Tab-separated table of C-alpha atoms and ligand atoms in Angstrom:
chain	number	residue	atom	x	y	z
A	25	MET	CA	2.020	-8.511	26.155
A	26	LYS	CA	1.992	-5.029	24.700
A	27	ILE	CA	2.358	-4.061	21.025
A	28	VAL	CA	2.735	-0.514	19.758
A	29	THR	CA	1.553	-0.264	16.155
A	30	VAL	CA	2.821	2.729	14.179
A	31	ILE	CA	0.773	3.713	11.136
A	32	GLY	CA	0.215	6.929	9.227
A	33	ALA	CA	-0.729	6.394	5.595
A	34	ARG	CA	-3.704	4.989	3.713
A	35	PRO	CA	-2.391	1.511	2.843
A	36	GLN	CA	-1.121	1.071	6.387
A	37	PHE	CA	-4.607	1.609	7.819
A	38	ILE	CA	-5.907	-1.247	5.661
A	39	LYS	CA	-3.063	-3.579	6.556
A	40	ALA	CA	-3.184	-2.745	10.285
A	41	ALA	CA	-6.955	-3.294	10.339
A	42	ALA	CA	-6.457	-6.900	9.226
A	43	VAL	CA	-3.841	-7.593	11.884
A	44	SER	CA	-5.728	-5.697	14.649
A	45	ARG	CA	-8.741	-7.932	14.061
A	46	GLU	CA	-6.556	-10.952	14.743
A	47	ILE	CA	-4.873	-9.335	17.777
A	48	GLU	CA	-8.314	-8.656	19.289
A	49	LYS	CA	-8.860	-12.409	19.604
A	50	TYR	CA	-6.232	-12.493	22.348
A	51	PRO	CA	-7.257	-10.524	25.444
A	52	GLN	CA	-3.740	-10.928	26.848
A	53	ILE	CA	-2.367	-8.719	24.048
A	54	LYS	CA	-2.783	-4.977	24.369
A	55	GLU	CA	-2.350	-3.041	21.143
A	56	ILE	CA	-1.570	0.669	21.320
A	57	ILE	CA	-2.084	2.493	18.030
A	58	VAL	CA	0.079	5.461	17.125
A	59	HIS	CA	-1.171	7.447	14.129
A	60	THR	CA	1.647	9.674	12.904
A	61	GLY	CA	-0.703	11.849	10.847
A	62	GLN	CA	1.346	11.367	7.679
A	63	HIS	CA	-1.737	10.826	5.528
A	64	PHE	CA	-2.570	13.781	3.346
A	65	ASP	CA	-6.079	14.432	4.545
A	66	ALA	CA	-7.403	14.237	8.083
A	67	ASN	CA	-10.955	13.583	6.889
A	68	MET	CA	-9.903	10.695	4.704
A	69	SER	CA	-7.983	9.136	7.506
A	70	ASP	CA	-11.023	9.445	9.836
A	71	ILE	CA	-13.166	7.661	7.238
A	72	PHE	CA	-10.606	4.902	7.054
A	73	PHE	CA	-10.571	4.405	10.807
A	74	LYS	CA	-14.369	4.318	11.010
A	75	GLU	CA	-15.174	2.094	8.077
A	76	LEU	CA	-12.337	-0.346	8.586
A	77	HIS	CA	-13.177	-0.657	12.308
A	78	ILE	CA	-9.613	0.066	13.334
A	79	PRO	CA	-9.488	0.824	17.041
A	80	LYS	CA	-9.197	4.590	17.555
A	81	PRO	CA	-5.560	5.677	17.741
A	82	ASP	CA	-4.257	6.027	21.287
A	83	TYR	CA	-1.818	8.671	20.050
A	84	ASN	CA	-2.272	11.079	17.165
A	85	LEU	CA	1.016	12.764	16.371
A	86	ASP	CA	-0.412	15.052	13.695
A	87	ILE	CA	2.801	15.267	11.669
A	88	HIS	CA	2.280	16.009	7.969
A	89	GLY	CA	3.011	18.396	5.123
A	90	LEU	CA	6.772	18.486	5.723
A	91	ASN	CA	9.813	17.496	3.699
A	92	HIS	CA	10.990	13.916	4.174
A	93	GLY	CA	13.768	14.750	6.625
A	94	ALA	CA	11.703	17.039	8.830
A	95	MET	CA	8.740	14.660	8.787
A	96	THR	CA	10.790	11.590	9.661
A	97	GLY	CA	12.746	13.510	12.302
A	98	GLN	CA	9.634	14.789	14.059
A	99	MET	CA	8.093	11.331	13.979
A	100	LEU	CA	11.226	9.794	15.457
A	101	GLU	CA	11.162	12.245	18.341
A	102	LYS	CA	7.460	11.806	19.097
A	103	ILE	CA	7.390	8.017	18.681
A	104	GLU	CA	10.363	7.728	21.017
A	105	GLU	CA	8.392	9.598	23.707
A	106	VAL	CA	5.479	7.189	23.289
A	107	LEU	CA	7.736	4.123	23.454
A	108	ILE	CA	9.529	5.350	26.584
A	109	LYS	CA	6.139	5.811	28.234
A	110	GLU	CA	4.442	2.623	27.015
A	111	LYS	CA	7.406	0.210	27.196
A	112	PRO	CA	5.962	-2.270	24.682
A	113	ASP	CA	7.290	-5.759	23.968
A	114	TRP	CA	7.003	-5.156	20.233
A	115	VAL	CA	6.731	-2.299	17.797
A	116	LEU	CA	4.811	-3.245	14.683
A	117	VAL	CA	5.389	-1.292	11.472
A	118	TYR	CA	3.962	-1.677	7.987
A	119	GLY	CA	5.155	-1.098	4.451
A	120	ASP	CA	7.551	1.571	3.324
A	121	THR	CA	6.600	5.072	4.445
A	122	ASN	CA	8.368	7.621	6.649
A	123	SER	CA	6.165	6.381	9.519
A	124	THR	CA	7.594	2.885	8.977
A	125	ILE	CA	11.247	3.855	9.226
A	126	ALA	CA	10.589	6.311	12.073
A	127	GLY	CA	8.788	3.618	14.107
A	128	ALA	CA	11.483	1.008	13.498
A	129	LEU	CA	14.349	3.378	14.236
A	130	ALA	CA	12.827	4.735	17.447
A	131	ALA	CA	12.199	1.171	18.655
A	132	SER	CA	15.586	-0.282	17.780
A	133	LYS	CA	17.468	2.544	19.537
A	134	LEU	CA	15.479	1.744	22.666
A	135	HIS	CA	16.191	-1.995	22.237
A	136	ILE	CA	12.523	-2.716	21.686
A	137	LYS	CA	11.872	-5.564	19.277
A	138	THR	CA	10.527	-4.516	15.895
A	139	ALA	CA	8.349	-6.482	13.502
A	140	HIS	CA	8.089	-5.331	9.887
A	141	VAL	CA	5.037	-6.365	7.893
A	142	GLU	CA	5.762	-6.341	4.127
A	143	ALA	CA	9.442	-6.986	4.585
A	144	GLY	CA	11.789	-7.904	1.744
A	145	LEU	CA	10.092	-6.000	-1.069
A	146	ARG	CA	12.464	-4.283	-3.459
A	147	SER	CA	12.040	-2.178	-6.574
A	148	PHE	CA	15.841	-1.743	-6.864
A	149	ASN	CA	15.182	1.913	-7.586
A	150	MET	CA	16.990	3.933	-4.932
A	151	ARG	CA	15.402	7.162	-6.154
A	152	MET	CA	12.133	6.032	-4.594
A	153	PRO	CA	11.732	7.221	-0.995
A	154	GLU	CA	9.788	3.980	-0.398
A	155	GLU	CA	12.805	1.854	-1.390
A	156	ILE	CA	15.057	3.655	1.093
A	157	ASN	CA	12.478	3.280	3.853
A	158	ARG	CA	11.972	-0.446	3.281
A	159	ILE	CA	15.663	-1.348	3.060
A	160	LEU	CA	16.513	0.527	6.264
A	161	THR	CA	13.477	-0.777	8.144
A	162	ASP	CA	14.264	-4.381	7.212
A	163	ARG	CA	17.867	-3.966	8.304
A	164	ILE	CA	16.945	-3.094	11.899
A	165	SER	CA	13.863	-5.294	12.345
A	166	ASN	CA	13.783	-8.510	14.349
A	167	LEU	CA	10.808	-10.175	12.704
A	168	LEU	CA	10.558	-9.810	8.944
A	169	PHE	CA	7.139	-10.770	7.631
A	170	CYS	CA	7.478	-11.378	3.901
A	171	PRO	CA	4.351	-11.279	1.736
A	172	THR	CA	5.882	-13.318	-1.109
A	173	GLN	CA	8.563	-15.872	-1.885
A	174	LYS	CA	10.388	-13.210	-3.885
A	175	ALA	CA	10.562	-11.017	-0.770
A	176	VAL	CA	12.120	-13.916	1.164
A	177	GLU	CA	14.698	-14.370	-1.609
A	178	ASN	CA	15.520	-10.656	-1.652
A	179	LEU	CA	16.337	-10.761	2.064
A	180	LYS	CA	18.418	-13.916	1.688
A	181	ASN	CA	20.358	-12.293	-1.166
A	182	GLU	CA	21.117	-9.355	1.107
A	183	GLY	CA	22.518	-11.691	3.764
A	184	PHE	CA	19.671	-11.486	6.269
A	185	GLU	CA	20.056	-15.166	7.150
A	186	ASN	CA	23.386	-14.230	8.718
A	187	PHE	CA	21.897	-11.615	11.059
A	188	SER	CA	21.353	-13.423	14.358
A	189	PHE	CA	18.697	-10.958	15.562
A	190	ALA	CA	16.559	-11.149	12.427
A	191	LYS	CA	14.026	-13.867	11.657
A	192	ILE	CA	12.471	-14.171	8.201
A	193	VAL	CA	8.869	-15.415	8.148
A	194	LYS	CA	6.907	-15.932	4.946
A	195	SER	CA	3.515	-14.761	6.165
A	196	GLY	CA	1.684	-14.015	2.928
A	197	ASP	CA	0.100	-10.662	2.251
A	198	VAL	CA	-2.166	-8.915	4.765
A	199	MET	CA	-3.750	-6.984	1.865
A	200	GLN	CA	-5.292	-10.264	0.759
A	201	ASP	CA	-6.716	-10.815	4.265
A	202	ALA	CA	-8.247	-7.336	3.971
A	203	ALA	CA	-9.602	-7.875	0.453
A	204	LEU	CA	-11.321	-11.112	1.514
A	205	PHE	CA	-12.779	-9.530	4.652
A	206	TYR	CA	-14.132	-6.371	2.996
A	207	GLU	CA	-15.240	-7.993	-0.259
A	208	ASN	CA	-18.853	-8.327	0.841
A	209	LEU	CA	-18.984	-4.897	2.454
A	210	ALA	CA	-18.269	-3.047	-0.811
A	211	LYS	CA	-20.077	0.298	-1.170
A	212	LYS	CA	-20.920	1.924	-4.481
A	213	PRO	CA	-19.540	5.466	-4.709
A	214	LYS	CA	-22.416	7.962	-5.124
A	215	ASN	CA	-21.379	9.517	-8.414
A	216	VAL	CA	-20.273	6.474	-10.387
A	217	ASN	CA	-22.922	5.007	-12.661
A	218	LEU	CA	-20.785	2.885	-14.914
A	219	GLU	CA	-19.756	-0.709	-15.402
A	220	ASN	CA	-16.787	-2.267	-17.199
A	221	PHE	CA	-14.670	0.802	-16.729
A	222	ILE	CA	-10.945	1.119	-16.245
A	223	LEU	CA	-10.094	1.985	-12.643
A	224	SER	CA	-7.076	4.247	-12.427
A	225	THR	CA	-5.029	5.892	-9.668
A	226	ILE	CA	-1.922	8.028	-10.127
A	227	HIS	CA	-0.075	9.450	-7.144
A	228	ARG	CA	3.548	8.276	-7.065
A	229	ALA	CA	6.142	11.034	-6.791
A	230	GLU	CA	8.118	9.504	-9.680
A	231	ASN	CA	5.135	10.380	-11.917
A	232	THR	CA	3.661	13.472	-10.283
A	233	ASP	CA	7.030	15.201	-9.861
A	234	ASN	CA	8.012	14.696	-13.497
A	235	GLU	CA	6.244	16.969	-15.969
A	236	ASN	CA	6.854	14.717	-19.004
A	237	ARG	CA	5.637	11.584	-17.276
A	238	ILE	CA	2.485	13.065	-15.767
A	239	THR	CA	1.573	14.778	-19.045
A	240	GLU	CA	2.122	11.609	-21.110
A	241	ILE	CA	0.149	9.436	-18.688
A	242	PHE	CA	-2.885	11.724	-18.573
A	243	LYS	CA	-2.787	12.388	-22.316
A	244	THR	CA	-2.925	8.629	-22.916
A	245	LEU	CA	-5.597	7.956	-20.276
A	246	ASN	CA	-7.689	10.736	-21.791
A	247	GLU	CA	-7.314	9.076	-25.196
A	248	ILE	CA	-8.245	5.607	-23.916
A	249	ALA	CA	-11.244	7.094	-22.092
A	250	LYS	CA	-12.837	7.895	-25.457
A	251	GLU	CA	-13.198	4.147	-26.004
A	252	THR	CA	-13.474	2.718	-22.481
A	253	PRO	CA	-14.624	4.836	-19.528
A	254	VAL	CA	-11.869	5.601	-17.041
A	255	VAL	CA	-12.764	6.236	-13.379
A	256	LEU	CA	-9.993	7.935	-11.452
A	257	PRO	CA	-10.192	8.809	-7.729
A	258	LEU	CA	-7.823	11.757	-7.672
A	259	HIS	CA	-5.100	12.041	-5.059
A	260	PRO	CA	-4.734	15.663	-3.823
A	261	ARG	CA	-1.072	15.782	-4.836
A	262	THR	CA	-1.947	14.808	-8.409
A	263	LYS	CA	-4.871	17.238	-8.418
A	264	LYS	CA	-2.547	20.131	-7.662
A	265	ILE	CA	-0.082	19.147	-10.393
A	266	LEU	CA	-2.794	18.665	-13.036
A	267	LYS	CA	-4.072	22.138	-12.279
A	268	ASN	CA	-0.622	23.750	-12.309
A	269	LEU	CA	0.291	22.134	-15.634
A	270	ASN	CA	-3.157	22.700	-17.086
A	271	ILE	CA	-3.441	19.081	-18.265
A	272	ASN	CA	-6.577	18.059	-20.170
A	273	THR	CA	-8.569	15.327	-18.415
A	274	SER	CA	-11.935	16.052	-19.999
A	275	ASN	CA	-12.773	12.442	-20.998
A	276	ILE	CA	-11.794	10.922	-17.659
A	277	ASN	CA	-14.340	10.412	-14.866
A	278	ILE	CA	-12.381	12.087	-12.114
A	279	ILE	CA	-13.806	11.604	-8.627
A	280	GLU	CA	-12.682	12.532	-5.123
A	281	PRO	CA	-10.526	9.984	-3.266
A	282	VAL	CA	-12.804	7.241	-1.946
A	283	GLY	CA	-12.909	5.164	1.222
A	284	TYR	CA	-11.673	1.595	1.044
A	285	LEU	CA	-15.131	-0.003	0.847
A	286	GLN	CA	-15.881	2.146	-2.188
A	287	MET	CA	-12.535	1.228	-3.655
A	288	VAL	CA	-13.464	-2.428	-3.292
A	289	TRP	CA	-16.710	-1.723	-5.178
A	290	LEU	CA	-14.766	0.036	-7.936
A	291	LEU	CA	-12.340	-2.868	-8.170
A	292	LYS	CA	-15.127	-5.435	-8.368
A	293	ASN	CA	-16.989	-3.523	-11.064
A	294	SER	CA	-14.040	-2.512	-13.219
A	295	LYS	CA	-12.717	-4.413	-16.212
A	296	MET	CA	-9.093	-3.412	-15.787
A	297	VAL	CA	-6.815	-1.422	-13.493
A	298	MET	CA	-4.230	1.161	-14.583
A	299	THR	CA	-2.194	2.457	-11.698
A	300	ASP	CA	1.113	3.468	-10.209
A	301	SER	CA	0.016	2.303	-6.740
A	302	GLY	CA	1.681	-0.685	-5.115
A	303	GLY	CA	-1.371	-1.955	-3.280
A	304	LEU	CA	-3.758	-1.595	-6.167
A	305	GLN	CA	-1.677	-3.892	-8.373
A	306	LYS	CA	-2.333	-6.727	-5.954
A	307	GLU	CA	-5.943	-5.779	-5.359
A	308	ALA	CA	-6.490	-5.990	-9.129
A	309	PHE	CA	-5.312	-9.595	-8.864
A	310	PHE	CA	-7.424	-10.349	-5.753
A	311	PHE	CA	-10.507	-9.088	-7.609
A	312	LYS	CA	-9.505	-10.883	-10.822
A	313	LYS	CA	-8.759	-7.871	-13.013
A	314	PRO	CA	-5.801	-7.439	-15.359
A	315	CYS	CA	-3.496	-4.586	-14.392
A	316	ILE	CA	-1.315	-2.146	-16.273
A	317	THR	CA	1.310	-0.504	-14.094
A	318	LEU	CA	2.393	3.013	-14.954
A	319	ARG	CA	5.819	2.670	-13.416
A	320	ASP	CA	9.201	1.424	-14.641
A	321	GLU	CA	9.409	-1.421	-12.164
A	322	THR	CA	7.340	-3.231	-9.555
A	323	GLU	CA	7.932	-4.942	-6.246
A	324	TRP	CA	5.208	-7.443	-7.156
A	325	VAL	CA	7.150	-9.276	-9.862
A	326	GLU	CA	5.096	-12.477	-9.542
A	327	LEU	CA	2.130	-10.634	-11.071
A	328	VAL	CA	4.205	-9.754	-14.132
A	329	GLU	CA	5.803	-13.202	-14.397
A	330	ASN	CA	2.347	-14.786	-14.429
A	331	GLY	CA	0.883	-12.379	-16.991
A	332	PHE	CA	-1.552	-10.574	-14.635
A	333	ASN	CA	0.300	-7.284	-14.821
A	334	LYS	CA	2.194	-5.350	-17.485
A	335	ILE	CA	4.797	-2.708	-16.642
A	336	VAL	CA	4.648	0.154	-19.118
A	337	GLY	CA	6.170	3.199	-17.420
A	338	ALA	CA	4.829	6.501	-18.691
A	339	ASN	CA	5.245	5.758	-22.390
A	340	ARG	CA	2.183	6.372	-24.608
A	341	GLU	CA	2.920	3.562	-27.114
A	342	LYS	CA	3.592	1.027	-24.376
A	343	ILE	CA	0.444	2.015	-22.465
A	344	LEU	CA	-1.725	1.741	-25.584
A	345	LYS	CA	-0.166	-1.580	-26.603
A	346	ALA	CA	-0.738	-3.066	-23.140
A	347	TYR	CA	-4.302	-1.725	-23.132
A	348	GLN	CA	-5.029	-3.468	-26.458
A	349	GLU	CA	-3.490	-6.706	-25.188
A	350	MET	CA	-5.251	-6.654	-21.824
A	351	LYS	CA	-8.688	-5.241	-22.621
A	352	ASP	CA	-10.354	-8.533	-23.563
A	353	ILE	CA	-7.890	-10.958	-22.043
A	354	ASN	CA	-9.087	-14.058	-20.253
A	355	LEU	CA	-6.790	-14.860	-17.347
A	356	ASP	CA	-6.928	-17.648	-14.784
A	357	PHE	CA	-6.650	-15.887	-11.424
A	358	SER	CA	-6.797	-19.048	-9.295
A	359	LYS	CA	-3.055	-19.056	-8.539
A	360	ASP	CA	-2.136	-18.579	-4.865
A	361	LEU	CA	0.566	-15.903	-4.941
A	362	TYR	CA	-0.132	-14.150	-1.630
A	363	GLY	CA	-0.950	-16.802	0.951
A	364	GLY	CA	-4.718	-16.921	0.553
A	365	GLY	CA	-5.703	-14.587	3.417
A	366	LYS	CA	-3.867	-16.218	6.343
A	367	ALA	CA	-1.154	-13.602	6.827
A	368	SER	CA	-2.581	-11.899	9.943
A	369	LYS	CA	-2.956	-15.251	11.706
A	370	ILE	CA	0.650	-16.162	10.975
A	371	ILE	CA	1.897	-12.728	12.072
A	372	VAL	CA	0.093	-12.726	15.415
A	373	LYS	CA	1.027	-16.355	16.124
A	374	GLU	CA	4.664	-15.487	15.526
A	375	LEU	CA	4.520	-12.359	17.730
A	376	ARG	CA	2.990	-14.380	20.574
A	377	GLY	CA	5.555	-17.153	20.201
A	378	GLU	CA	8.502	-14.800	20.049
A	379	GLN	CA	7.565	-12.809	23.114
B	11	UDP	N1	-7.297	3.445	-1.990
B	11	UDP	C1	-8.497	3.882	-1.474
B	11	UDP	N2	-9.058	5.034	-1.955
B	11	UDP	C2	-8.500	5.757	-2.954
B	11	UDP	C3	-7.263	5.311	-3.499
B	11	UDP	C4	-6.686	4.155	-2.985
B	11	UDP	O1	-9.045	3.234	-0.596
B	11	UDP	O2	-9.064	6.795	-3.351
B	11	UDP	C5	-6.686	2.220	-1.432
B	11	UDP	C6	-6.316	1.168	-2.449
B	11	UDP	O3	-7.389	0.317	-2.708
B	11	UDP	C7	-5.183	0.433	-1.760
B	11	UDP	C8	-4.513	1.515	-0.985
B	11	UDP	O4	-5.455	2.575	-0.847
B	11	UDP	O5	-5.664	-0.512	-0.850
B	11	UDP	C9	-3.304	1.928	-1.760
B	11	UDP	O6	-2.861	3.111	-1.361
B	11	UDP	P1	-1.861	3.972	-2.192
B	11	UDP	O7	-2.092	3.762	-3.632
B	11	UDP	O8	-1.958	5.321	-1.610
B	11	UDP	O9	-0.450	3.411	-1.723
B	11	UDP	P2	0.549	2.314	-2.236
B	11	UDP	O10	-0.151	0.994	-2.245
B	11	UDP	O11	1.058	2.734	-3.564
B	11	UDP	O12	1.617	2.337	-1.197
């Protein structure tokens, strides 16, 4: 049995690493990895491959730095070539990036079965490129691996139970598999000598591409940092914007983007997370930290419903209020919201069974 895995962005490397480890247990399955190159920084992506022990990509498409249409179009063309050559039984795609939709679309046009990991997530905000990618990918996938019950319900509400070619499987979240696996391999970043800090990441286009939002967020983080240290691995896109807009970040401990093992260390040693990342909201929960989400909505509604996460957008008052409420909060993180680390097992079992 042959699987072509299409990945290209940071969170996908982490998710694919968890599933690849499970695939490796079955010598009869051959996994071919296609790296689209979408990730912003070749060095960072090399670090990810090395430290996460992802098998080296069999194909590196080197497609990046383009507008959405051009990027997705080039990926579609190149992935199609790979699929025609490799003739896999399955194409495996992750999450909600341009690499995800390009992989799924190339496969479905060639009548190759597609499995989507992280299916069914919705923010209901069609201005997000991620939302468009996930809806379209789900619609043409054959196996839909849902990380949460809410994701299953979203698909049912959209009529997926009526699509004869699509099978919904509640697998749980592969990010939890990864968090459990890498927990003991955490590495302290060289230049961080703090404890009980707020860990922050800001990179979403809805924030970085909006001058008011990015200014308000950094003004507020800079204010909070006077009281509680804020450590912020800075995404290159955000770095550029901060410089262009001349935004003051003088109280914030800004560091370079870190590898995943360092991120795990930062998560474990932080007291709270403030982010606009999807993945980090869940990782905050896995590492038992309260989270404040600097977006107007989240796909991970169960975190909000259970009080682990507060959605505050880019509004100074809301951010400060949530910070006051969350800074000394005592939460019980024992709830099983994401399947407890068994997602990769369920995914690979299903792929083998459905061959
Ligand atoms: N991450 C990392 N280094 C960083 C920033 C993030 O390893 O400097 C990890 C983070 O822990 C999470 C994933 O990258 O597992 C999330 O990626 P990102 O925020 O880019 O994407 P999203 O989850 O929003 O799709």
